[in-house]
C-alpha positions as semicolon CSV with decimal commas, in nm:
position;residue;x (nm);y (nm);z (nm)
1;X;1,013;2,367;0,806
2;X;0,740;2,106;0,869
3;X;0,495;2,295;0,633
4;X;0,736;2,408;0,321
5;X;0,813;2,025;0,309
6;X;0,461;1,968;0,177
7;X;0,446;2,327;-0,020
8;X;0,578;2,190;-0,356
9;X;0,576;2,534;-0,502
10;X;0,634;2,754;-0,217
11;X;0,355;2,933;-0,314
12;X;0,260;2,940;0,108
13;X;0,007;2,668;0,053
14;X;-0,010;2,357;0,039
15;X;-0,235;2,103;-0,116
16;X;-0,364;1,774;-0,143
17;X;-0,209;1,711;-0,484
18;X;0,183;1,819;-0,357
19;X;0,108;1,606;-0,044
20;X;0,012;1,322;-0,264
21;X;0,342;1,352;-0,459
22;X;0,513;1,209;-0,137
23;X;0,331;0,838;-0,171
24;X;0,330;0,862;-0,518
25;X;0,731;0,883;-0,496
26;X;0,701;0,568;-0,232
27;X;0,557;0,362;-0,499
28;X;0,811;0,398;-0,769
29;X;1,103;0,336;-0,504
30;X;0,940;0,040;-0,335
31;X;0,821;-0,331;-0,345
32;X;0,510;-0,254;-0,213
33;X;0,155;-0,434;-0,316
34;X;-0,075;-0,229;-0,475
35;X;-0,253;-0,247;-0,193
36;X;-0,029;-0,139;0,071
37;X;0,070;0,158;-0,106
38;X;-0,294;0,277;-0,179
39;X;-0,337;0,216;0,209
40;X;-0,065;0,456;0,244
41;X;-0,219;0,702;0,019
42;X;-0,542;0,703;0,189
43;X;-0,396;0,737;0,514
44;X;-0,172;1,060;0,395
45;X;-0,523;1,179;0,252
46;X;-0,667;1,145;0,606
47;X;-0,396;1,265;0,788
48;X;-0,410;1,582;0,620
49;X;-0,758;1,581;0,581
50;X;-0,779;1,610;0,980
51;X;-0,488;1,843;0,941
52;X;-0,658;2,101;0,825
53;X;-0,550;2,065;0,434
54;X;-0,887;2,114;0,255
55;X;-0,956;1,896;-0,022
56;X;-0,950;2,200;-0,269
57;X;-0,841;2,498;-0,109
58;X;-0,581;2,337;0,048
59;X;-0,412;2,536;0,400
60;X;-0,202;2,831;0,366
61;X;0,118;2,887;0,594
62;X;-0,042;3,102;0,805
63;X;-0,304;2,886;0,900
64;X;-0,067;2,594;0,943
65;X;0,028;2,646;1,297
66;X;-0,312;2,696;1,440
67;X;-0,419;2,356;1,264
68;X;-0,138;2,158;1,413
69;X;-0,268;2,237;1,725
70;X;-0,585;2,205;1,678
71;X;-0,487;1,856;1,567
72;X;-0,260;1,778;1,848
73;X;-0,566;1,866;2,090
74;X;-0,755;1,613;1,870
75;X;-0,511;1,322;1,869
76;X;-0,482;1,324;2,252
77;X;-0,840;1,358;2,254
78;X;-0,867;1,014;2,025
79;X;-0,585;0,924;2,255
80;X;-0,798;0,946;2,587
81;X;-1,081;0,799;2,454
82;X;-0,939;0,498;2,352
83;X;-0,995;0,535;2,015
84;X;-0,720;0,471;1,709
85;X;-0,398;0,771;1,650
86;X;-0,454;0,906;1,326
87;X;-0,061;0,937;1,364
88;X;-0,010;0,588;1,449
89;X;-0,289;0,496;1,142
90;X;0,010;0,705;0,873
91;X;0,357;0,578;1,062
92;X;0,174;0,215;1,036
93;X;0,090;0,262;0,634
94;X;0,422;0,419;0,592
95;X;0,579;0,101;0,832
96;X;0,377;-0,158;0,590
97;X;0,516;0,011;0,280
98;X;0,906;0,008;0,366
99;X;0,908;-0,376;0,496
100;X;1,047;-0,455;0,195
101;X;1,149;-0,824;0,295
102;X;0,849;-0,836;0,468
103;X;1,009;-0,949;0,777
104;X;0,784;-0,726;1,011
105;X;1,059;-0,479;1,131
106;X;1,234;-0,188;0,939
107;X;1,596;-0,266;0,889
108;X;1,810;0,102;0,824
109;X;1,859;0,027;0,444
110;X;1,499;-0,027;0,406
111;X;1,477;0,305;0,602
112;X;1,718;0,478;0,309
113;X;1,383;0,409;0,076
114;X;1,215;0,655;0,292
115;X;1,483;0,904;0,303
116;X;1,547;0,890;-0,100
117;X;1,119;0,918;-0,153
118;X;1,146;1,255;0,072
119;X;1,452;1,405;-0,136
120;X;1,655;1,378;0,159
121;X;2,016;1,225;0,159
122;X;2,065;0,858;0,274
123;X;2,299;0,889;0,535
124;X;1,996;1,057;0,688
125;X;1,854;0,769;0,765
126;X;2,136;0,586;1,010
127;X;2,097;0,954;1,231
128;X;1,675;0,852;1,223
129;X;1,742;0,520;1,260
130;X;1,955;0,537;1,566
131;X;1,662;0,769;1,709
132;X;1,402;0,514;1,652
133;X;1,593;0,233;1,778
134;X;1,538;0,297;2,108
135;X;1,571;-0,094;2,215
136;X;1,906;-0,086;1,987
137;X;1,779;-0,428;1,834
138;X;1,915;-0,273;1,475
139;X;1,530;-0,304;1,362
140;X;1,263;-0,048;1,414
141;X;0,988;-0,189;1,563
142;X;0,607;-0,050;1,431
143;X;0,593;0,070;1,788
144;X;0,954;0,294;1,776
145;X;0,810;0,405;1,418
146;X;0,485;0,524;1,528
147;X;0,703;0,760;1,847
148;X;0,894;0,898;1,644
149;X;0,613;0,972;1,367
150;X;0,415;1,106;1,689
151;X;0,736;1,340;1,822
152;X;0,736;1,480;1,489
153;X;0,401;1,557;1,459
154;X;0,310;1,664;1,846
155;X;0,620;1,844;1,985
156;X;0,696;2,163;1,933
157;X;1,015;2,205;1,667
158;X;1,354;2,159;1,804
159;X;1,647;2,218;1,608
160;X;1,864;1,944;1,805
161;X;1,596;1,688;1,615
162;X;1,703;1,882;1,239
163;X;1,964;1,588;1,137
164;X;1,658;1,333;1,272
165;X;1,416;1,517;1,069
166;X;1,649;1,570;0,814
167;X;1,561;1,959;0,807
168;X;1,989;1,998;0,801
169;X;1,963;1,848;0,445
């Protein structure tokens, strides 16, 4: 489900242009500097970059799964060392970009922006955002962003996380 979300034309691979369409829908839905949202863009490039997407071949489905964990091995192995999440470098663009007031926490309307960039219903986002709230302050955190950004990406695919993940919608 992960991969066909990034696989624009279900052609079974995906590329750097589709996965560029999800920023690019950030930007006309947000309030975002120029700069923050080109941040975000160059983190989605790494991200998938380390991913395994190749700048012009791209990664085909059947590769996808092998890639993830070769990534996962990576990020604990950045993890262990000390050195920055390239997980926690995309939830922290992403974080920067829907902070609409600026405030420095992620309020569940400003969460909706997210929801309505990734073609997924709104009402999604009060079923992520009670997730993510794990202190229950009504405000994600950058912290409770970048867990749930990190289960996502590092745990295997469980369909009691689908309304979370909004894979239901």
């Amino acid at each position: 489900k992960r991969f066909d979300t990034f696989d624009l034309d279900t052609d079974g691979k995906m590329n750097m242009d589709e996965i560029m369409y999800w920023p690019d829908r950030m930007r006309q839905l947000v309030n975002a500097t120029d700069e923050q949202v080109e941040k975000m863009r160059e983190a989605v490039r790494i991200f998938f970059l380390n991913k395994g997407v190749h700048p012009v071949n791209g990664l085909t489905r059947e590769n996808w799964v092998e890639s993830n964990r070769v990534f996962a091995e990576a990020e604990r192995d950045r993890e262990r060392r000390g050195e920055p999440s390239l997980i926690a470098m995309l939830s922290n663009a992403y974080y920067d970009v829907l902070d609409d007031d600026g405030d420095g926490t992620v309020d569940v309307d400003e969460l909706k922006t997210m929801m309505k960039a990734f073609d997924v219903p709104q009402e999604a986002a009060y079923t992520f955002f009670e997730k993510a709230d794990t202190d229950k302050s009504g405000k994600l955190e950058r912290q409770e962003l970048v867990h749930l950004f990190r289960k996502f990406w590092m745990e295997p695919y469980d369909p009691q996380w689908d309304g979370v993940y909004a894979y239901k919608y």
